[in-house]
Tab-separated table of C-alpha atoms and ligand atoms in Angstrom:
chain	number	residue	atom	x	y	z
A	12	UNK	CA	104.180	-86.272	55.761
A	13	UNK	CA	104.601	-89.700	55.776
A	14	UNK	CA	100.985	-91.736	54.461
A	15	UNK	CA	101.829	-95.415	55.040
A	16	UNK	CA	99.232	-98.011	53.224
A	17	UNK	CA	98.463	-101.535	53.894
A	18	UNK	CA	98.976	-102.707	50.433
A	19	UNK	CA	97.175	-106.230	49.405
A	20	UNK	CA	100.518	-107.607	47.257
A	21	UNK	CA	102.484	-106.975	50.043
A	22	UNK	CA	100.110	-108.145	52.865
A	23	UNK	CA	101.726	-104.730	55.084
A	24	UNK	CA	101.510	-101.367	55.429
A	25	UNK	CA	104.223	-99.795	53.802
A	26	UNK	CA	105.015	-95.968	53.486
A	27	UNK	CA	103.602	-94.767	50.529
A	28	UNK	CA	106.456	-93.082	47.873
A	29	UNK	CA	105.246	-92.102	44.585
A	30	UNK	CA	106.462	-93.383	40.840
A	31	UNK	CA	107.453	-89.864	40.272
A	32	UNK	CA	108.588	-87.615	42.937
A	33	UNK	CA	105.546	-85.059	44.163
A	34	UNK	CA	102.906	-86.800	42.209
A	35	UNK	CA	100.321	-88.796	42.912
A	36	UNK	CA	98.270	-92.046	40.572
A	37	UNK	CA	94.975	-93.785	41.419
A	38	UNK	CA	92.772	-96.190	39.940
A	39	UNK	CA	89.654	-97.694	41.402
A	40	UNK	CA	87.148	-99.660	39.787
A	41	UNK	CA	84.331	-98.141	39.447
A	42	UNK	CA	80.545	-99.640	39.164
A	43	UNK	CA	78.672	-100.901	36.393
A	44	UNK	CA	75.855	-99.086	34.910
A	45	UNK	CA	71.802	-100.362	35.550
A	46	UNK	CA	71.068	-99.757	38.858
A	47	UNK	CA	70.967	-96.905	41.176
A	48	UNK	CA	74.483	-97.550	43.739
A	49	UNK	CA	73.080	-99.252	46.556
A	50	UNK	CA	74.861	-98.073	50.753
A	51	UNK	CA	77.462	-101.401	50.032
A	52	UNK	CA	78.641	-99.284	46.643
A	53	UNK	CA	79.323	-96.341	48.563
A	54	UNK	CA	81.311	-97.504	50.557
A	55	UNK	CA	84.595	-97.813	48.733
A	56	UNK	CA	83.536	-94.459	46.805
A	57	UNK	CA	84.526	-92.753	49.884
A	58	UNK	CA	86.632	-94.761	51.190
A	59	UNK	CA	89.119	-93.834	48.280
A	60	UNK	CA	87.720	-89.446	48.318
A	61	UNK	CA	89.341	-90.065	51.425
A	62	UNK	CA	92.437	-91.137	50.467
A	63	UNK	CA	91.881	-88.632	47.366
A	64	UNK	CA	91.993	-85.614	49.537
A	65	UNK	CA	94.272	-86.720	51.514
A	66	UNK	CA	96.885	-86.887	48.381
A	67	UNK	CA	95.493	-84.332	47.144
A	68	UNK	CA	95.867	-82.263	50.684
A	69	UNK	CA	100.281	-83.754	50.619
A	70	UNK	CA	100.862	-83.428	46.789
A	71	UNK	CA	98.141	-80.577	45.548
A	72	UNK	CA	94.899	-81.231	43.846
A	73	UNK	CA	96.898	-80.242	40.172
A	74	UNK	CA	99.715	-83.159	41.151
A	75	UNK	CA	97.378	-85.656	41.682
A	76	UNK	CA	95.011	-88.262	39.025
A	77	UNK	CA	92.387	-90.350	39.890
A	78	UNK	CA	90.869	-91.902	37.233
A	79	UNK	CA	87.917	-94.541	38.367
A	80	UNK	CA	85.223	-95.818	34.994
A	81	UNK	CA	82.030	-96.823	34.131
A	82	UNK	CA	81.299	-100.155	33.031
A	83	UNK	CA	78.619	-99.365	30.312
A	84	UNK	CA	79.451	-102.890	28.835
A	85	UNK	CA	77.873	-105.687	30.324
A	86	UNK	CA	75.555	-108.244	30.426
A	87	UNK	CA	73.726	-107.170	33.101
A	88	UNK	CA	72.900	-104.012	31.385
A	89	UNK	CA	72.240	-106.163	28.363
A	90	UNK	CA	69.007	-107.894	30.337
A	91	UNK	CA	68.170	-104.625	32.103
A	92	UNK	CA	67.418	-103.297	28.541
A	93	UNK	CA	65.868	-106.115	27.122
A	94	UNK	CA	64.025	-106.439	30.058
A	95	UNK	CA	62.902	-102.605	30.138
A	96	UNK	CA	62.232	-102.164	26.506
A	97	UNK	CA	64.814	-99.031	27.074
A	98	UNK	CA	67.669	-98.356	24.680
A	99	UNK	CA	70.655	-99.851	25.871
A	100	UNK	CA	72.216	-95.176	26.542
A	101	UNK	CA	69.562	-94.195	28.348
A	102	UNK	CA	70.068	-97.197	31.165
A	103	UNK	CA	73.992	-96.231	30.901
A	104	UNK	CA	73.856	-92.055	30.620
A	105	UNK	CA	70.193	-92.664	33.280
A	106	UNK	CA	72.508	-94.943	35.918
A	107	UNK	CA	75.939	-92.516	35.698
A	108	UNK	CA	73.434	-89.266	35.853
A	109	UNK	CA	71.861	-91.197	39.702
A	110	UNK	CA	75.738	-92.423	40.775
A	111	UNK	CA	77.088	-88.845	40.868
A	112	UNK	CA	74.398	-87.025	41.833
A	113	UNK	CA	73.969	-89.428	44.876
A	114	UNK	CA	77.840	-89.767	45.172
A	115	UNK	CA	77.842	-85.836	45.161
A	116	UNK	CA	75.604	-85.842	47.821
A	117	UNK	CA	77.568	-88.274	50.212
A	118	UNK	CA	80.714	-85.233	49.958
A	119	UNK	CA	82.021	-87.250	47.247
A	120	UNK	CA	85.006	-85.311	45.119
A	121	UNK	CA	84.569	-86.188	41.101
A	122	UNK	CA	87.588	-87.960	40.552
A	123	UNK	CA	89.849	-86.295	37.095
A	124	UNK	CA	88.658	-88.787	35.234
A	125	UNK	CA	86.173	-91.229	34.646
A	126	UNK	CA	85.986	-93.198	30.621
A	127	UNK	CA	83.512	-95.454	29.737
A	128	UNK	CA	84.503	-98.681	29.350
A	129	UNK	CA	82.689	-97.541	25.512
A	130	UNK	CA	84.457	-95.218	24.505
A	131	UNK	CA	88.152	-97.371	24.856
A	132	UNK	CA	87.171	-100.563	22.950
A	133	UNK	CA	90.251	-99.170	20.240
A	134	UNK	CA	92.636	-99.870	23.476
A	135	UNK	CA	90.642	-103.431	24.137
A	136	UNK	CA	91.728	-104.901	21.226
A	137	UNK	CA	95.884	-103.439	20.760
A	138	UNK	CA	96.367	-105.186	24.032
A	139	UNK	CA	94.187	-108.069	23.213
A	140	UNK	CA	96.190	-108.392	19.452
A	141	UNK	CA	99.152	-107.691	21.583
A	142	UNK	CA	98.508	-110.382	24.491
A	143	UNK	CA	98.298	-112.598	21.676
A	144	UNK	CA	101.090	-111.613	19.756
A	145	UNK	CA	103.275	-112.872	22.954
A	146	UNK	CA	101.451	-116.023	23.418
A	147	UNK	CA	99.489	-114.806	26.933
A	148	UNK	CA	96.235	-114.731	24.766
A	149	UNK	CA	94.815	-117.330	22.158
A	150	UNK	CA	91.118	-117.489	19.827
A	151	UNK	CA	88.391	-120.047	19.044
A	152	UNK	CA	85.130	-119.338	18.416
A	153	UNK	CA	84.423	-115.951	18.121
A	154	UNK	CA	85.854	-115.314	21.752
A	155	UNK	CA	89.922	-114.356	23.233
A	156	UNK	CA	90.662	-116.383	26.201
A	157	UNK	CA	92.960	-114.896	28.452
A	158	UNK	CA	96.137	-118.591	29.340
A	159	UNK	CA	95.634	-117.993	32.845
A	160	UNK	CA	98.822	-120.729	32.759
A	161	UNK	CA	100.899	-118.604	31.230
A	162	UNK	CA	101.792	-115.929	33.751
A	163	UNK	CA	103.568	-117.529	36.799
A	164	UNK	CA	102.557	-115.872	39.442
A	165	UNK	CA	99.129	-115.671	38.786
A	166	UNK	CA	97.186	-115.729	42.753
A	167	UNK	CA	99.851	-113.767	44.152
A	168	UNK	CA	97.851	-110.511	45.083
A	169	UNK	CA	94.923	-112.715	46.993
A	170	UNK	CA	97.277	-115.339	47.442
A	171	UNK	CA	96.303	-118.543	45.917
A	172	UNK	CA	97.416	-121.127	44.011
A	173	UNK	CA	95.387	-121.639	40.557
A	174	UNK	CA	94.833	-125.015	41.626
A	175	UNK	CA	93.111	-123.758	44.822
A	176	UNK	CA	91.417	-121.754	42.428
A	177	UNK	CA	90.209	-123.651	40.321
A	178	UNK	CA	88.633	-126.106	42.619
A	179	UNK	CA	87.154	-123.264	44.863
A	180	UNK	CA	85.230	-121.387	41.792
A	181	UNK	CA	83.106	-121.097	40.069
A	182	UNK	CA	85.064	-121.753	36.590
A	183	UNK	CA	83.037	-122.139	33.506
A	184	UNK	CA	83.640	-124.673	31.172
A	185	UNK	CA	83.447	-123.944	28.146
A	186	UNK	CA	84.682	-125.786	25.223
A	187	UNK	CA	86.163	-123.242	23.821
A	188	UNK	CA	88.775	-123.429	26.669
A	189	UNK	CA	92.332	-124.806	26.138
A	190	UNK	CA	92.176	-124.658	29.964
A	191	UNK	CA	88.321	-124.288	32.628
A	192	UNK	CA	90.294	-120.984	35.133
A	193	UNK	CA	90.929	-119.365	31.386
A	194	UNK	CA	88.840	-116.278	31.103
A	195	UNK	CA	86.991	-114.084	28.346
A	196	UNK	CA	88.846	-111.654	27.190
A	197	UNK	CA	86.650	-110.924	24.363
A	198	UNK	CA	83.544	-112.697	23.486
A	199	UNK	CA	81.022	-112.467	20.375
A	200	UNK	CA	77.435	-110.467	20.167
A	201	UNK	CA	74.764	-111.535	18.289
A	202	UNK	CA	72.740	-109.237	16.493
A	203	UNK	CA	70.171	-107.779	18.874
A	204	UNK	CA	73.699	-106.839	21.339
A	205	UNK	CA	76.006	-104.479	21.357
A	206	UNK	CA	79.590	-105.094	19.473
A	207	UNK	CA	81.631	-103.589	17.785
A	208	UNK	CA	83.490	-105.197	14.870
A	209	UNK	CA	87.428	-107.125	16.526
A	210	UNK	CA	90.243	-109.004	13.838
A	211	UNK	CA	87.506	-112.389	15.966
A	212	UNK	CA	84.179	-111.228	14.148
A	213	UNK	CA	82.380	-108.337	15.687
A	214	UNK	CA	81.918	-109.061	19.993
A	215	UNK	CA	82.472	-107.421	22.965
A	216	UNK	CA	85.163	-107.420	25.681
A	217	UNK	CA	85.407	-108.577	28.354
A	218	UNK	CA	84.897	-107.282	31.855
A	219	UNK	CA	88.533	-107.081	33.810
A	220	UNK	CA	90.784	-106.138	29.533
A	221	UNK	CA	88.347	-103.354	30.786
A	222	UNK	CA	89.680	-101.672	33.308
A	223	UNK	CA	94.058	-103.132	32.142
A	224	UNK	CA	93.423	-100.871	28.948
A	225	UNK	CA	91.761	-97.856	30.044
A	226	UNK	CA	94.409	-97.433	33.616
A	227	UNK	CA	97.143	-97.860	30.389
A	228	UNK	CA	95.276	-95.626	28.568
A	229	UNK	CA	95.092	-92.569	31.564
A	230	UNK	CA	97.625	-93.231	33.989
A	231	UNK	CA	100.037	-95.445	31.783
A	232	UNK	CA	102.536	-98.298	32.538
A	233	UNK	CA	103.088	-97.918	35.723
A	234	UNK	CA	100.607	-95.820	38.632
A	235	UNK	CA	100.482	-95.385	42.244
A	236	UNK	CA	97.978	-96.341	43.870
A	237	UNK	CA	95.224	-99.898	42.279
A	238	UNK	CA	91.404	-99.272	44.775
A	239	UNK	CA	88.478	-101.417	44.252
A	240	UNK	CA	86.472	-103.372	47.580
A	241	UNK	CA	87.808	-106.905	48.404
A	242	UNK	CA	85.291	-108.831	46.843
A	243	UNK	CA	86.772	-107.427	43.617
A	244	UNK	CA	90.605	-109.065	44.542
A	245	UNK	CA	89.626	-112.605	42.205
A	246	UNK	CA	89.117	-112.480	40.479
A	247	UNK	CA	88.344	-109.212	38.773
A	248	UNK	CA	91.602	-107.614	40.041
A	249	UNK	CA	94.124	-110.970	39.577
A	250	UNK	CA	92.680	-110.697	35.555
A	251	UNK	CA	93.755	-107.125	35.572
A	252	UNK	CA	97.479	-107.688	36.891
A	253	UNK	CA	98.138	-110.955	34.665
A	254	UNK	CA	96.918	-109.036	31.487
A	255	UNK	CA	98.816	-105.837	32.354
A	256	UNK	CA	102.060	-107.479	33.608
A	257	UNK	CA	101.641	-109.720	29.892
A	258	UNK	CA	101.834	-107.149	28.335
A	259	UNK	CA	104.451	-105.562	29.404
A	260	UNK	CA	102.952	-103.301	31.942
A	261	UNK	CA	104.633	-102.447	35.717
A	262	UNK	CA	100.551	-101.991	36.799
A	263	UNK	CA	100.044	-100.533	40.189
A	264	UNK	CA	102.550	-100.564	43.666
A	265	UNK	CA	100.141	-100.636	46.453
A	266	UNK	CA	96.970	-102.167	45.430
A	267	UNK	CA	94.213	-100.893	48.747
A	268	UNK	CA	90.811	-103.089	48.772
A	269	UNK	CA	87.751	-102.012	51.623
A	270	UNK	CA	85.935	-104.765	53.012
A	271	UNK	CA	82.537	-105.366	52.795
A	272	UNK	CA	79.236	-103.186	54.143
A	273	UNK	CA	76.169	-104.936	56.650
A	274	UNK	CA	72.481	-103.996	57.604
A	275	UNK	CA	72.517	-104.664	61.401
A	276	UNK	CA	75.117	-107.923	61.369
A	277	UNK	CA	74.136	-108.539	57.964
A	278	UNK	CA	74.384	-109.100	54.460
A	279	UNK	CA	72.688	-106.318	52.497
A	280	UNK	CA	69.727	-108.414	50.096
A	281	UNK	CA	66.827	-108.037	48.301
A	282	UNK	CA	66.584	-111.869	50.437
A	283	UNK	CA	66.833	-110.612	53.014
A	284	UNK	CA	64.646	-107.067	52.618
A	285	UNK	CA	67.461	-105.366	54.367
A	286	UNK	CA	68.727	-103.887	50.517
A	287	UNK	CA	68.362	-100.026	50.384
A	288	UNK	CA	70.125	-97.519	48.291
A	289	UNK	CA	71.755	-94.638	49.109
A	290	UNK	CA	68.536	-92.427	47.024
A	291	UNK	CA	66.582	-94.144	49.472
A	292	UNK	CA	68.313	-93.502	52.776
A	293	UNK	CA	68.558	-89.437	51.107
A	294	UNK	CA	65.076	-89.524	50.097
A	295	UNK	CA	63.689	-90.349	53.739
A	296	UNK	CA	65.208	-87.397	54.533
A	297	UNK	CA	69.193	-89.246	56.416
A	298	UNK	CA	71.715	-86.212	55.020
A	299	UNK	CA	74.351	-87.198	52.873
A	300	UNK	CA	76.702	-85.641	56.149
A	301	UNK	CA	75.225	-88.599	57.978
A	302	UNK	CA	76.145	-91.373	55.837
A	303	UNK	CA	79.531	-90.462	55.145
A	304	UNK	CA	79.825	-90.132	58.363
A	305	UNK	CA	78.925	-93.614	59.845
A	306	UNK	CA	80.492	-94.988	56.726
A	307	UNK	CA	84.009	-92.652	58.198
A	308	UNK	CA	83.558	-94.486	61.543
A	309	UNK	CA	84.899	-97.351	60.600
A	310	UNK	CA	88.070	-97.652	59.430
A	311	UNK	CA	87.897	-99.726	55.598
A	312	UNK	CA	89.415	-102.183	55.983
A	313	UNK	CA	87.197	-104.340	58.614
A	314	UNK	CA	83.584	-105.429	57.536
A	315	UNK	CA	81.435	-102.075	58.165
A	316	UNK	CA	77.760	-102.567	59.964
A	317	UNK	CA	74.909	-99.951	59.043
A	318	UNK	CA	72.902	-99.714	62.176
A	319	UNK	CA	70.034	-97.053	63.016
A	320	UNK	CA	71.914	-96.488	66.160
A	321	UNK	CA	75.346	-94.930	64.142
A	322	UNK	CA	72.664	-93.067	62.321
A	323	UNK	CA	71.317	-91.607	65.081
A	324	UNK	CA	74.745	-90.806	66.989
A	325	UNK	CA	76.185	-89.143	64.170
A	326	UNK	CA	73.417	-87.340	63.278
A	327	UNK	CA	73.950	-86.550	67.157
A	328	UNK	CA	77.736	-85.290	66.372
A	329	UNK	CA	76.775	-83.335	63.320
A	330	UNK	CA	74.380	-81.257	65.222
A	331	UNK	CA	77.034	-80.992	68.085
A	332	UNK	CA	79.790	-80.342	65.304
A	333	UNK	CA	76.967	-77.554	64.024
A	334	UNK	CA	77.247	-75.337	67.440
A	335	UNK	CA	80.562	-75.676	68.000
A	336	UNK	CA	81.384	-74.006	64.151
A	337	UNK	CA	78.437	-71.999	64.116
A	338	UNK	CA	79.999	-69.044	61.493
A	339	UNK	CA	84.018	-70.218	62.292
A	340	UNK	CA	86.283	-68.992	59.463
A	341	UNK	CA	87.469	-72.210	58.943
A	342	UNK	CA	91.990	-72.173	59.632
A	343	UNK	CA	93.904	-75.586	58.454
A	344	UNK	CA	93.030	-79.200	59.501
A	345	UNK	CA	95.058	-80.358	62.873
A	346	UNK	CA	97.903	-82.468	62.817
A	347	UNK	CA	96.498	-85.029	64.872
A	348	UNK	CA	93.641	-85.447	62.053
A	349	UNK	CA	96.047	-84.997	59.114
A	350	UNK	CA	98.314	-87.699	60.706
A	351	UNK	CA	95.402	-90.519	61.673
A	352	UNK	CA	93.925	-89.767	57.743
A	353	UNK	CA	97.647	-90.580	57.106
A	354	UNK	CA	98.132	-94.148	59.298
A	355	UNK	CA	96.378	-95.588	56.347
A	356	UNK	CA	93.366	-93.634	56.459
A	357	UNK	CA	92.771	-94.134	59.754
A	358	UNK	CA	89.035	-92.516	59.952
A	359	UNK	CA	87.811	-93.880	63.422
A	360	UNK	CA	91.096	-92.509	64.864
A	361	UNK	CA	90.459	-88.952	62.918
A	362	UNK	CA	87.005	-88.894	64.299
A	363	UNK	CA	87.556	-89.308	67.488
A	364	UNK	CA	90.918	-86.908	67.490
A	365	UNK	CA	87.941	-84.530	66.149
A	366	UNK	CA	85.423	-84.492	69.404
A	367	UNK	CA	88.758	-84.081	71.833
A	368	UNK	CA	88.814	-80.130	70.157
A	369	UNK	CA	85.317	-79.714	69.259
A	370	UNK	CA	85.406	-80.390	73.405
A	371	UNK	CA	88.798	-78.426	74.035
A	372	UNK	CA	90.325	-77.589	70.874
A	373	UNK	CA	90.065	-74.207	68.581
A	374	UNK	CA	86.948	-73.197	66.464
A	375	UNK	CA	88.648	-72.738	63.561
A	376	UNK	CA	91.894	-75.877	63.699
A	377	UNK	CA	88.577	-78.326	64.571
A	378	UNK	CA	85.739	-76.908	61.445
A	379	UNK	CA	89.062	-77.186	58.592
A	380	UNK	CA	89.311	-80.466	60.206
A	381	UNK	CA	85.840	-81.378	59.300
A	382	UNK	CA	86.065	-80.363	55.844
A	383	UNK	CA	89.546	-82.186	55.599
A	384	UNK	CA	87.004	-85.663	56.369
A	385	UNK	CA	84.852	-83.763	53.049
A	386	UNK	CA	81.820	-82.758	55.852
A	387	UNK	CA	80.367	-79.674	54.856
A	388	UNK	CA	78.808	-78.792	57.882
A	389	UNK	CA	77.957	-75.675	56.674
A	390	UNK	CA	75.752	-77.756	54.309
A	391	UNK	CA	74.538	-80.007	57.399
A	392	UNK	CA	73.551	-76.854	59.231
A	393	UNK	CA	71.371	-75.979	56.326
A	394	UNK	CA	69.313	-78.961	55.390
A	395	UNK	CA	69.161	-79.201	59.120
A	396	UNK	CA	67.277	-76.298	59.730
A	397	UNK	CA	64.922	-77.258	56.883
A	398	UNK	CA	64.269	-80.132	57.709
A	399	UNK	CA	62.715	-79.525	61.392
A	400	UNK	CA	60.715	-76.677	60.235
A	401	UNK	CA	59.284	-79.598	57.573
A	402	UNK	CA	58.857	-81.541	60.838
A	403	UNK	CA	57.009	-78.256	62.999
A	404	UNK	CA	54.811	-78.105	59.432
A	405	UNK	CA	53.902	-81.784	59.673
A	406	UNK	CA	51.623	-81.823	62.638
A	407	UNK	CA	50.008	-79.336	60.294
A	408	UNK	CA	49.491	-81.289	57.827
A	409	UNK	CA	46.099	-81.566	57.762
A	410	UNK	CA	46.025	-85.935	57.111
A	411	UNK	CA	48.345	-86.016	60.406
A	412	UNK	CA	46.385	-83.236	62.336
A	413	UNK	CA	42.791	-84.836	61.534
A	414	UNK	CA	44.188	-88.448	62.425
A	415	UNK	CA	45.983	-87.003	65.806
A	416	UNK	CA	42.600	-85.896	66.727
A	417	UNK	CA	41.078	-88.659	66.394
A	418	UNK	CA	43.777	-91.185	68.597
A	419	UNK	CA	43.124	-88.269	70.993
A	420	UNK	CA	39.482	-88.922	71.119
A	421	UNK	CA	39.330	-92.465	70.687
A	422	UNK	CA	41.381	-92.088	73.903
A	423	UNK	CA	39.439	-90.624	76.230
A	424	UNK	CA	36.533	-92.414	74.914
A	425	UNK	CA	38.555	-94.990	76.141
A	426	UNK	CA	38.240	-97.040	72.656
A	427	UNK	CA	41.305	-98.770	72.871
A	428	UNK	CA	41.647	-100.622	70.015
A	429	UNK	CA	41.160	-97.529	67.649
A	430	UNK	CA	43.755	-95.334	68.943
A	431	UNK	CA	46.120	-98.437	68.821
A	432	UNK	CA	45.478	-99.333	65.811
A	433	UNK	CA	46.475	-95.133	64.532
A	434	UNK	CA	49.226	-95.308	66.824
A	435	UNK	CA	50.754	-98.317	64.720
A	436	UNK	CA	49.008	-96.847	61.301
A	437	UNK	CA	51.425	-94.068	62.033
A	438	UNK	CA	54.301	-96.031	62.786
A	439	UNK	CA	54.362	-97.920	59.955
A	440	UNK	CA	53.783	-94.541	58.435
A	441	UNK	CA	57.694	-93.838	59.698
A	442	UNK	CA	56.576	-91.812	63.059
A	443	UNK	CA	57.066	-92.757	66.119
A	444	UNK	CA	54.000	-91.197	68.614
A	445	UNK	CA	54.846	-90.675	72.584
A	446	UNK	CA	51.731	-89.165	74.592
A	447	UNK	CA	52.703	-86.925	77.157
A	448	UNK	CA	51.645	-86.177	80.823
A	449	UNK	CA	49.395	-83.205	79.263
A	450	UNK	CA	47.407	-84.752	77.946
A	451	UNK	CA	49.854	-83.854	74.212
A	452	UNK	CA	51.845	-86.280	72.004
A	453	UNK	CA	54.820	-86.026	70.155
A	454	UNK	CA	56.450	-86.958	67.095
A	455	UNK	CA	59.156	-88.144	66.075
A	456	UNK	CA	59.907	-88.514	62.727
A	457	UNK	CA	61.844	-91.849	61.299
A	458	UNK	CA	64.187	-93.387	58.522
A	459	UNK	CA	61.971	-95.000	57.211
A	460	UNK	CA	59.330	-91.432	56.463
A	461	UNK	CA	56.055	-92.086	54.497
A	462	UNK	CA	53.009	-89.969	55.238
A	463	UNK	CA	51.345	-91.854	52.285
A	464	UNK	CA	51.009	-94.687	54.177
A	465	UNK	CA	49.129	-92.343	57.065
A	466	UNK	CA	45.799	-92.585	53.939
A	467	UNK	CA	44.515	-96.217	54.983
A	468	UNK	CA	43.907	-95.024	58.659
A	469	UNK	CA	40.841	-93.136	56.993
B	21	AMP	P1	79.589	-103.362	41.001
B	21	AMP	O1	78.903	-102.469	41.091
B	21	AMP	O2	79.052	-105.039	42.062
B	21	AMP	O3	80.781	-103.910	39.946
B	21	AMP	O4	80.167	-102.873	42.454
B	21	AMP	C1	80.891	-101.723	42.356
B	21	AMP	C2	81.545	-101.286	43.356
B	21	AMP	O5	80.930	-101.450	45.113
B	21	AMP	C3	83.238	-102.298	43.645
B	21	AMP	O6	84.379	-101.571	44.151
B	21	AMP	C4	82.833	-103.557	44.660
B	21	AMP	O7	83.288	-103.838	45.576
B	21	AMP	C5	81.342	-102.333	45.600
B	21	AMP	N1	81.253	-103.457	46.639
B	21	AMP	C6	79.620	-103.741	46.597
B	21	AMP	N2	78.933	-104.417	47.170
B	21	AMP	C7	79.818	-103.674	48.406
B	21	AMP	C8	79.726	-104.181	49.455
B	21	AMP	N3	78.222	-103.779	49.744
B	21	AMP	N4	80.121	-103.081	50.333
B	21	AMP	C9	81.662	-102.584	50.473
B	21	AMP	N5	81.699	-102.544	48.829
B	21	AMP	C10	80.579	-102.863	47.908
B	22	ZN	ZN1	88.855	-102.965	37.220
C-alpha cells in the first residue's frame, strides 16, 4: 500500500519511497535520562511506534531499522547527581529502566537499536575532527564550535534565516565564539564532571553531535526518516542537519515532527500543578491501553489535549471492544484501517473505521485491526477484570467500611456537617460517592484514587 508522510523539510505530504527498495530506516531523538517520562514524552514514542508498526507491516519486521537514542550525558543529569549525591550511572540506568517499563506499558515496541550517547564518544570525536578539517568548526579555549554561517542551508528545515534566528533565540554569547549563532560540539569538563580525553583536552560532547554521530554509525550516511517532537525542530534538528551535511552525509530524507501535548487545554507544567508522569497515571489505575488510545485519537500534527473526559470515553470504547472481540481469533487488519494509517498516520480516521467495524464488521478483522494500532485488547480485558475485583473489595477495606458506617449514621442523625466532611474526604481521596434511593452508598474510583488520604478523616 502507498504510504504518504508529511515532510517538515518540504512542507508537504509525500509518497514515501525508501532509499533501499523494500527496507526502511528511521532515527528518533530519545529522552535525556534523569527523571521519569512525563505524559508529553510519551507522545513521540507512541507516534513513531505507530509509524514503526506501519513500516513493519509494509516491509516486514526484519526490513525495518529503528534507532532511538538515550541521552545519558547532559548537564541536567550532572545537576541531578550533584543534588542527590548519587552516581550518574545509577541515575541514568534507573531512568532508562523506568522509561522502557513505562513505554512498554503503553504498548510501544522497543526500537531495533537504543544507543546510549556515552557509548559513542569516539565516533563523535571523529566527526568533530572531520568538521574542523573541512573548515566547518573551530577549537577555542577547550571548546569546539560549529560555524553556523559556513553552512548555507542553515535554517531551511524550520524556514528561518540565520538573522531571524539570532533575533529570536536565546543564543549564548561567549568570548570563545566567533559568532553568537555558533553552537557547541565539544566542551571542557572540570574534574568533578564526566569527561573523555580528546584532542581539545578532557571534555564532553554537546547535545546535537550525539544524534548526528549515532545516526551515522547505526544507519549510515543516508537514511529514510528522522523524527521527534516539534520543539526539537530548532535548534536541535537544524544543528543535526548542519553537522551531518557538512560532514558529507546525505542524512535524513523525511523529517517528521509531532505537536505537543497539553492537559485540559493548558501547557503541562510543574508550576501549573497539572504535570504528571506516565507512571502516575498507571499507578492511578489508568490502563496503558487507555493512554495509548487517547494519544492516538488526535492526529500527531495537531496539539493533543489530555482530558479526563477523553480518558473515560476511551475506557468505555475499549470496554465495548472487549465484549465484541472476546474469544475471537484475530485475522488480518482491515484495509481501511491500514489505509488511514498509511495516509500520514491518520490515527483518528483509523479509530473511526474501528467504530464502524465494531458495529457491523467481522470480529476477527476488528480484533486484528485493534492489534495493528498496538492495542492489546486481551491484556486490557484482563486488567479490567482485576480492577473491578479490587473495586468490589474496596467497600470491605476496613477504613472505607468504618467511614461508610459513620457517614450513614451522620446522615440519619442529620449531622450534615460531619456527613459533608466525610463525603469531601472521600472525594479528596479519589472516591466519588452517590447516595442511592434505598439509603445505600455507591463509590466510584477516580483517577486520583489514594486511600491513604482517608486516614485523616478518622
Ligand atoms: P526531552 O527529554 O525533553 O528532550 O524530550 C524527549 C522527547 O519528548 C522529545 O522528542 C520532545 O520533543 C518530546 N516532548 C517533550 N515535551 C513534550 C510535550 N509536552 N508534548 C509532546 N512531546 C513532548
Ligand atoms: Zn536528536
